Coordinates of C-alpha atoms in Angstrom, one line a residue:
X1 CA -17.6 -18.5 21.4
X2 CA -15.6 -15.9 23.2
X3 CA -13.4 -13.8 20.4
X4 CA -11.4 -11.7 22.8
X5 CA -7.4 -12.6 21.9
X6 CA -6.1 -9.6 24.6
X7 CA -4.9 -12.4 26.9
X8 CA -3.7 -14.9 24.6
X9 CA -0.7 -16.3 24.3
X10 CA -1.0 -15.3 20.1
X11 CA -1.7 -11.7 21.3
X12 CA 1.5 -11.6 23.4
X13 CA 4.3 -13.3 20.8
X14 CA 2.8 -10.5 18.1
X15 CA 3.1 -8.1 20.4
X16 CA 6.4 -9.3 21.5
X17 CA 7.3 -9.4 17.7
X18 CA 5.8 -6.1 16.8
X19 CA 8.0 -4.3 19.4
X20 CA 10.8 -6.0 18.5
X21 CA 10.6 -5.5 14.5
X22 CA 9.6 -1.7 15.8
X23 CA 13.2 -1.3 17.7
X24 CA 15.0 -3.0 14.7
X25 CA 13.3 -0.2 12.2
X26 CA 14.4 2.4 14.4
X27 CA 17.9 1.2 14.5
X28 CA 18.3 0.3 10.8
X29 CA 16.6 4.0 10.5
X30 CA 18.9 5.8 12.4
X31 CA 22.1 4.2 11.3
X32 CA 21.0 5.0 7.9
X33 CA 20.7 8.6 8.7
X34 CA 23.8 8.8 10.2
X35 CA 24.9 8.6 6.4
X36 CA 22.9 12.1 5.8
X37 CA 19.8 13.4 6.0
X38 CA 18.6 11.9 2.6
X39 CA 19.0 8.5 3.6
X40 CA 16.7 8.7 6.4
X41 CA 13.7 10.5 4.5
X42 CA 14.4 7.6 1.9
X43 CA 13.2 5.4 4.5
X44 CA 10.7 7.4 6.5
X45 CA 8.9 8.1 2.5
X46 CA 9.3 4.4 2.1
X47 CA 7.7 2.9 5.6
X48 CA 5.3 5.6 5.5
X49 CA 4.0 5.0 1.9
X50 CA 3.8 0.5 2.8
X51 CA 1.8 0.9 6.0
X52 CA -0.4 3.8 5.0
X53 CA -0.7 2.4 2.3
X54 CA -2.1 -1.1 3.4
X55 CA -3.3 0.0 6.3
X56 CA -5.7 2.1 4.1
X57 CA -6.5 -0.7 1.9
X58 CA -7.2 -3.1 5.1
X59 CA -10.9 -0.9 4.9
X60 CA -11.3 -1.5 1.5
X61 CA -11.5 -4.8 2.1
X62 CA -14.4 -4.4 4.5
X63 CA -16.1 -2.0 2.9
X64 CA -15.7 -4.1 -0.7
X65 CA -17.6 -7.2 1.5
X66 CA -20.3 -4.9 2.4
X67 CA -20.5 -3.3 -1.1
X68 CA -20.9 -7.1 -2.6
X69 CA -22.8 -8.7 0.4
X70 CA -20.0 -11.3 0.4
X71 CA -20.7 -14.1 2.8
X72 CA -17.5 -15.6 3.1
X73 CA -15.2 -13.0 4.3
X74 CA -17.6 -12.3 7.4
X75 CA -15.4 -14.5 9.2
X76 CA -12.2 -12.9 8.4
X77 CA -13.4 -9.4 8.3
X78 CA -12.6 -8.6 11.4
X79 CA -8.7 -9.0 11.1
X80 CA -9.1 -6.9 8.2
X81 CA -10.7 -4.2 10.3
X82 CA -8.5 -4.5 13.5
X83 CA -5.2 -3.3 11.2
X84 CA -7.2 -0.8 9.8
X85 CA -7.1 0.9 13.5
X86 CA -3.5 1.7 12.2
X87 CA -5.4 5.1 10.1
X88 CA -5.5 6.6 13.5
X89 CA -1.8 6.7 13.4
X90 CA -1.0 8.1 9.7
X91 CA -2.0 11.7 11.0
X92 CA 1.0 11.6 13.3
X93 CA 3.3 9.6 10.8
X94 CA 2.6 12.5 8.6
X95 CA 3.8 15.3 10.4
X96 CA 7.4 14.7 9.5
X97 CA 5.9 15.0 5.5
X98 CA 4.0 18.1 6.6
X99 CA 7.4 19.8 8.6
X100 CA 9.6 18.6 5.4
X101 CA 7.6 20.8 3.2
X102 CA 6.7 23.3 5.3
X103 CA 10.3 23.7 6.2
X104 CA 11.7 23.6 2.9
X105 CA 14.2 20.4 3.9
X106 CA 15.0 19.5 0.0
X107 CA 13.1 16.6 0.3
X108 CA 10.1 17.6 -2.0
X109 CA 12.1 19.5 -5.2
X110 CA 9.2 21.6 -6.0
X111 CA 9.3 23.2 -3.0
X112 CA 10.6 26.7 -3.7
X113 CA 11.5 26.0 -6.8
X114 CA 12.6 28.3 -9.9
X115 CA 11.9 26.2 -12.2
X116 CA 8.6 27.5 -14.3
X117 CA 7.2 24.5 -14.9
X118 CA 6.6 23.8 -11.4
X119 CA 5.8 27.4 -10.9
X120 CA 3.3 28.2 -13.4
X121 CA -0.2 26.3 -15.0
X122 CA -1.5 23.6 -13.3
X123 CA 1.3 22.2 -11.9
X124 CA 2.0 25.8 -9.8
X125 CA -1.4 25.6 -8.8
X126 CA -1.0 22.2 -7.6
X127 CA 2.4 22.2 -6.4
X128 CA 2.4 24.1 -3.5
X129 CA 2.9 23.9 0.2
X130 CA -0.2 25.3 2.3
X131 CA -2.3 23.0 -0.8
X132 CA 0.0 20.1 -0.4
X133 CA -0.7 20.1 3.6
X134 CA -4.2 20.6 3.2
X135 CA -4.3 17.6 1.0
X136 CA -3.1 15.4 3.2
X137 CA -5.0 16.5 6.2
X138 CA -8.0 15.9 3.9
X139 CA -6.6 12.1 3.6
X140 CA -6.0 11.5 7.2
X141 CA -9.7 12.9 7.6
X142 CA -11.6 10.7 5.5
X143 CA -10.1 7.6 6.4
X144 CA -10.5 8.3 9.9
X145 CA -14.3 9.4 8.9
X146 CA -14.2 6.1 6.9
X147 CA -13.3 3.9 9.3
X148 CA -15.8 5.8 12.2
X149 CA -18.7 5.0 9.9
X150 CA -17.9 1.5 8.0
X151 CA -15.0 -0.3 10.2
X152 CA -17.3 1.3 13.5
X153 CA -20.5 0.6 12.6
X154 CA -19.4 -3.1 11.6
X155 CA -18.1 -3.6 15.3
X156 CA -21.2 -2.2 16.5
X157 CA -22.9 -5.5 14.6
X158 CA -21.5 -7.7 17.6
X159 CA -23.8 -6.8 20.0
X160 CA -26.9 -5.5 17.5
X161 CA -29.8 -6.5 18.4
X162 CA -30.9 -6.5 14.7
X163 CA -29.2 -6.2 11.3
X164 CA -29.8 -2.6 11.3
X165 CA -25.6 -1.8 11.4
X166 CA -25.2 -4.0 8.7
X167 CA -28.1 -2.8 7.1
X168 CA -26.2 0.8 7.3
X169 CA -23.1 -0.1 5.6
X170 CA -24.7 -1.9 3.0
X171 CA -25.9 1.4 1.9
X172 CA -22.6 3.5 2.8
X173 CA -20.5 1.4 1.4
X174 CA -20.5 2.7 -2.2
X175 CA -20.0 6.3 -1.4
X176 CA -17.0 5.1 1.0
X177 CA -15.2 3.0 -1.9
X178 CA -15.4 6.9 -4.1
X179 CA -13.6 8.4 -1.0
X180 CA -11.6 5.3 -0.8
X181 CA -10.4 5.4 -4.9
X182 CA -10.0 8.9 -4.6
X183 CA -7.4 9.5 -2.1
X184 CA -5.4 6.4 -2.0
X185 CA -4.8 8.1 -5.8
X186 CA -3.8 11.3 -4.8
X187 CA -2.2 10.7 -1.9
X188 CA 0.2 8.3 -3.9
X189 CA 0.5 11.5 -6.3
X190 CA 1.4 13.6 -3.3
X191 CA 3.0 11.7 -1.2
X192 CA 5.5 9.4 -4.0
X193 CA 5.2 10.9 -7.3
X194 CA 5.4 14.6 -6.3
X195 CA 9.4 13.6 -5.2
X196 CA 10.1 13.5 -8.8
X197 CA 7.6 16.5 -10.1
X198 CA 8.6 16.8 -13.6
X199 CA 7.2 13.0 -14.0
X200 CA 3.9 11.9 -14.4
X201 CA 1.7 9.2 -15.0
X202 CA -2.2 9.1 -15.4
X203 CA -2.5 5.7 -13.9
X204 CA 0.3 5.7 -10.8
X205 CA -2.4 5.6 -8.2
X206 CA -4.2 3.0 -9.9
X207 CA -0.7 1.6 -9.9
X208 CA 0.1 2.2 -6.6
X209 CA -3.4 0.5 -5.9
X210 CA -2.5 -2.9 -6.7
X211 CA 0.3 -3.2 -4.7
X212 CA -1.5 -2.4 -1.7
X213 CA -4.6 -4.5 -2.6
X214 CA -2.4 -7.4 -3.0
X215 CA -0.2 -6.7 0.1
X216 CA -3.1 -6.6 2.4
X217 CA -4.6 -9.8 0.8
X218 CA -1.5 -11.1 1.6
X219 CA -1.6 -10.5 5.3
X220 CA -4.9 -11.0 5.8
X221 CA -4.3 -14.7 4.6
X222 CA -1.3 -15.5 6.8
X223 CA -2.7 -13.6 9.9
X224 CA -5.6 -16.1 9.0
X225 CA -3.9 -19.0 8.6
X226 CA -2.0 -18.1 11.9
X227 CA -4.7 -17.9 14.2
X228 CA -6.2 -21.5 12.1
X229 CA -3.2 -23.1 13.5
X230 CA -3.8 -21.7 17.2
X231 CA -7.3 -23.0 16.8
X232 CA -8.5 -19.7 17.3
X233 CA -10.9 -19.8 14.0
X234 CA -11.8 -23.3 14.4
X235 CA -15.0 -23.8 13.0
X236 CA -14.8 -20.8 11.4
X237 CA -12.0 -20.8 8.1
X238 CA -12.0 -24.2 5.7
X239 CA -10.4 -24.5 2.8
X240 CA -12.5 -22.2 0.9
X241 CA -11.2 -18.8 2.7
X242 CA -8.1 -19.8 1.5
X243 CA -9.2 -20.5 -2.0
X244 CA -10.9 -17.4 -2.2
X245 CA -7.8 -15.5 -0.6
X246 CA -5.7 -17.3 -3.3
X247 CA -7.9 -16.1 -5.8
X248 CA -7.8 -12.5 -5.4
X249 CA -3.8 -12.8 -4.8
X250 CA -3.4 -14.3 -8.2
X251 CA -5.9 -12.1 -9.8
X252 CA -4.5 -8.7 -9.2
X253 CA -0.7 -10.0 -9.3
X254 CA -2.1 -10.0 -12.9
X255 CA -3.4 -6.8 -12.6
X256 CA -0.6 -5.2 -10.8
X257 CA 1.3 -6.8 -13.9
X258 CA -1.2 -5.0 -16.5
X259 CA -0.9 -1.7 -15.1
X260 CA 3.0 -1.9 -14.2
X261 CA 3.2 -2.8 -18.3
X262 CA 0.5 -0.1 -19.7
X263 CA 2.6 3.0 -17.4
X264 CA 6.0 1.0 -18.9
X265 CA 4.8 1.1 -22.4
X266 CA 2.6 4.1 -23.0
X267 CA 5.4 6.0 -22.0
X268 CA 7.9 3.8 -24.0
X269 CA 5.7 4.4 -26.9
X270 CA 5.2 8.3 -26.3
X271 CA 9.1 8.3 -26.3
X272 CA 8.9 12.5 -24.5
X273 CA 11.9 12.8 -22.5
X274 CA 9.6 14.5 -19.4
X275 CA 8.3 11.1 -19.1
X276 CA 11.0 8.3 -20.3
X277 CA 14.1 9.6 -17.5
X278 CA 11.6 7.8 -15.0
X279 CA 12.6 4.5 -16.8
X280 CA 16.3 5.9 -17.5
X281 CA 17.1 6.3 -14.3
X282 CA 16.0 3.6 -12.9
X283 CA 17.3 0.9 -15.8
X284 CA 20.9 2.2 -14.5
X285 CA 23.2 2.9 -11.5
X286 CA 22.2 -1.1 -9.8
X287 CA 18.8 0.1 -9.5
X288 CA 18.0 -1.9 -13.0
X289 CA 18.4 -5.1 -10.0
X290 CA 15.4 -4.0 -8.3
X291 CA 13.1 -3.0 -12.0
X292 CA 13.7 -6.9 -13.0
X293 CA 13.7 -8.5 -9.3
X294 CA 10.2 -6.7 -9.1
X295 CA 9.2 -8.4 -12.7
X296 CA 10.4 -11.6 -11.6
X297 CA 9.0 -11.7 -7.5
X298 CA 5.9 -9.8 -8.3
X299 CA 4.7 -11.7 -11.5
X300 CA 6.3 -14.8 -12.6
X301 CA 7.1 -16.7 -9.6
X302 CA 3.6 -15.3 -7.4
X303 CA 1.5 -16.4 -11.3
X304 CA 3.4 -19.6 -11.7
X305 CA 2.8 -20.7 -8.2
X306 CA -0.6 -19.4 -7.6
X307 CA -1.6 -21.1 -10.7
X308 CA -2.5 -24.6 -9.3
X309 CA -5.8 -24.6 -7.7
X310 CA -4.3 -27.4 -5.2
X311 CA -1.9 -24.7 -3.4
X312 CA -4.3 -22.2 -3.6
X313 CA -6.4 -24.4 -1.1
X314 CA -3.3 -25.9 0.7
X315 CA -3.1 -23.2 4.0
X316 CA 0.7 -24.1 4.3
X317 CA 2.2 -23.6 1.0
X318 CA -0.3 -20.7 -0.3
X319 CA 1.4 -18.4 2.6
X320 CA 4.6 -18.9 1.0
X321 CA 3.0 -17.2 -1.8
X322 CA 1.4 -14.4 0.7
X323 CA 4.8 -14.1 2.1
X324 CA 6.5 -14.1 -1.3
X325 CA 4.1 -11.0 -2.5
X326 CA 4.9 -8.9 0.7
X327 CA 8.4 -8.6 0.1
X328 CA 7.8 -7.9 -3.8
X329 CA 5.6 -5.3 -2.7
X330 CA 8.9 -3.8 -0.5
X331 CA 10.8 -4.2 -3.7
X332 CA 8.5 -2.2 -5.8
X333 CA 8.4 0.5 -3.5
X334 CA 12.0 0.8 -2.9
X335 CA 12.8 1.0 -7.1
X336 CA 10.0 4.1 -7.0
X337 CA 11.1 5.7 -4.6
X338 CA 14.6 5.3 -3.0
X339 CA 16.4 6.2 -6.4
X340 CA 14.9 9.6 -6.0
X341 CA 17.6 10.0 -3.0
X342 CA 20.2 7.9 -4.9
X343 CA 21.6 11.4 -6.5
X344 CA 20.6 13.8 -9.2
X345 CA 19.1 13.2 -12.5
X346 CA 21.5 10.6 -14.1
X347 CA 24.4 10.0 -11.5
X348 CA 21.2 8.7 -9.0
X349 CA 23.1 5.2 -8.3
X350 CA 21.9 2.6 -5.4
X351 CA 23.2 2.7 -1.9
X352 CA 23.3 -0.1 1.0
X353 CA 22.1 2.5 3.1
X354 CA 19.1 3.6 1.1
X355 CA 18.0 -0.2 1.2
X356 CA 18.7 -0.2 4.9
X357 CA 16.2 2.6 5.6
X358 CA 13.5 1.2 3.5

């Protein structure tokens, strides 16, 4: 069976899509940004932090398979793998990041700031710009090095001779998943949490984890279910892909849930102000839409629906659910980080525009 899409017609309407969705983010972007300078690194952070983020995560999932020796997602690995390519980007996405703090553009506070506790202990140490760079180049690195020796050496499988490239990852895949955990954490330190540096929070990369884990389940299932319909998989995808795809939805909507509560109510509980104007500001000035919105689409309706066992196996109505998880991953994003941008301290307040460059 030949598995080359290039000159499909699939191939063409996503790329016809893709560019089109790409001109309508550049638009929205700039037309935010005509609004001021804070609006558009609102939604550069934002788009930067969702792609990277899954695109990340979309070797993860590989790598996981190899780690497990999991039979069944052989035969939708490879989607997985192809949008991991996007790692090869993030280096240039970056730069803007790199040239915001470098350049002292008042995106990132702690940048030439007075304030001692950003300029002395730990956080001095770790707060500062020629670190902060070198930190994310270190990011960029290892998932290109990742996805060279896992994502690579899983292609190279197609026209092995032997097992020997599987045989390879089934030994690299631990060590991989380490450098995985490791800097999808910090770089969700870095990249999201640093914007507000006087917060903090043990567990926001495990956090920001979840979201990503169940975003790129979520694609991977209707990217699945779209190339089932062209008859593209035939053969290949039954019912029990999409059961198993359903599964791991449901599951860490639960455990996206867990952690979302445990950061909520350790720091309720703790009751120091460093930590609780996080919630403050965020319970306040319409961004308090967006805290329950995220409570309601990223828990309740996805647990409720994903429940049944019958539309976790139904291809039709589970993407609804994929679909559904997606956007509540867009929400969550967008209550983190766009009321950084909303204002100062407790006049931050939400903005059309912010929402229009996320």
């Amino acid at each position: 069976m030949n598995y080359n899409l290039n000159d499909t017609p699939f191939v063409k309407k996503m790329q016809t899509m893709a560019f089109a969705m790409l001109a309508l983010g550049v638009v929205l972007l700039g037309a935010s940004a005509a609004g001021g300078s804070q609006n558009f690194w609102a939604g550069y952070i934002m788009g930067f932090q969702y792609f990277t983020g899954i695109g990340a995560t979309m070797m993860f999932f590989s790598t996981i398979g190899f780690l497990m020796n999991v039979g069944w997602s052989a035969a939708i690995r490879r989607i997985a793998e192809l949008l991991s390519f996007f790692v090869y980007l993030v280096p240039i996405l970056a730069i803007p990041i790199l040239i915001a703090v470098m350049g002292d553009l008042h995106v990132y506070h702690w940048v030439n700031s007075s304030d001692e506790h950003l300029t002395h202990g730990f956080k001095g140490f770790y707060l500062n710009k020629l670190f902060f760079c070198g930190r994310i180049v270190f990011y960029c690195l290892a998932w290109i090095l990742m996805h060279r020796f896992i994502i690579g050496n899983s292609i190279k499988q197609d026209t092995a001779t032997d097992i020997e490239p599987t045989r390879k990852n089934w030994k690299r895949a631990a060590p991989f998943i380490l450098l995985y955990a490791i800097t999808i954490t910090f770089e969700a330190f870095d990249v999201v949490m640093s914007l507000e540096p006087h917060w903090f929070s043990t567990i926001f990369g495990v956090y920001s984890f979840a979201g990503h884990w169940v975003s790129t389940v979520s694609i991977i299932l209707i990217l699945v279910n779209t190339l089932d319909n062209g008859g593209y998989l035939k053969g290949l995808v039954s019912r029990e892909h999409y059961h198993d795809l359903g599964k791991l939805m449901f599951a860490f909507t639960v455990f996206w849930t867990y952690i979302a509560f445990s950061q909520y109510f350790i720091i309720w509980y703790a009751n120091i102000p460093e930590e609780t104007f996080f919630y403050t500001n965020r319970l306040q000035g319409g961004w308090e839409v967006f805290g329950w919105s995220s409570l309601f689409i990223h828990f309740f309706a996805p647990f409720l629906f994903l429940l049944r066992q019958d539309i976790k196996r139904n291809p039709r109505v589970v993407r609804i659910g994929a679909f559904l998880l997606l956007f509540a991953h867009f929400i969550d994003l967008s209550w983190v980080i766009l009321p950084v941008f909303g204002g100062h301290g407790e006049h931050t307040h939400f903005s059309p525009m912010l929402l229009m460059a996320g």
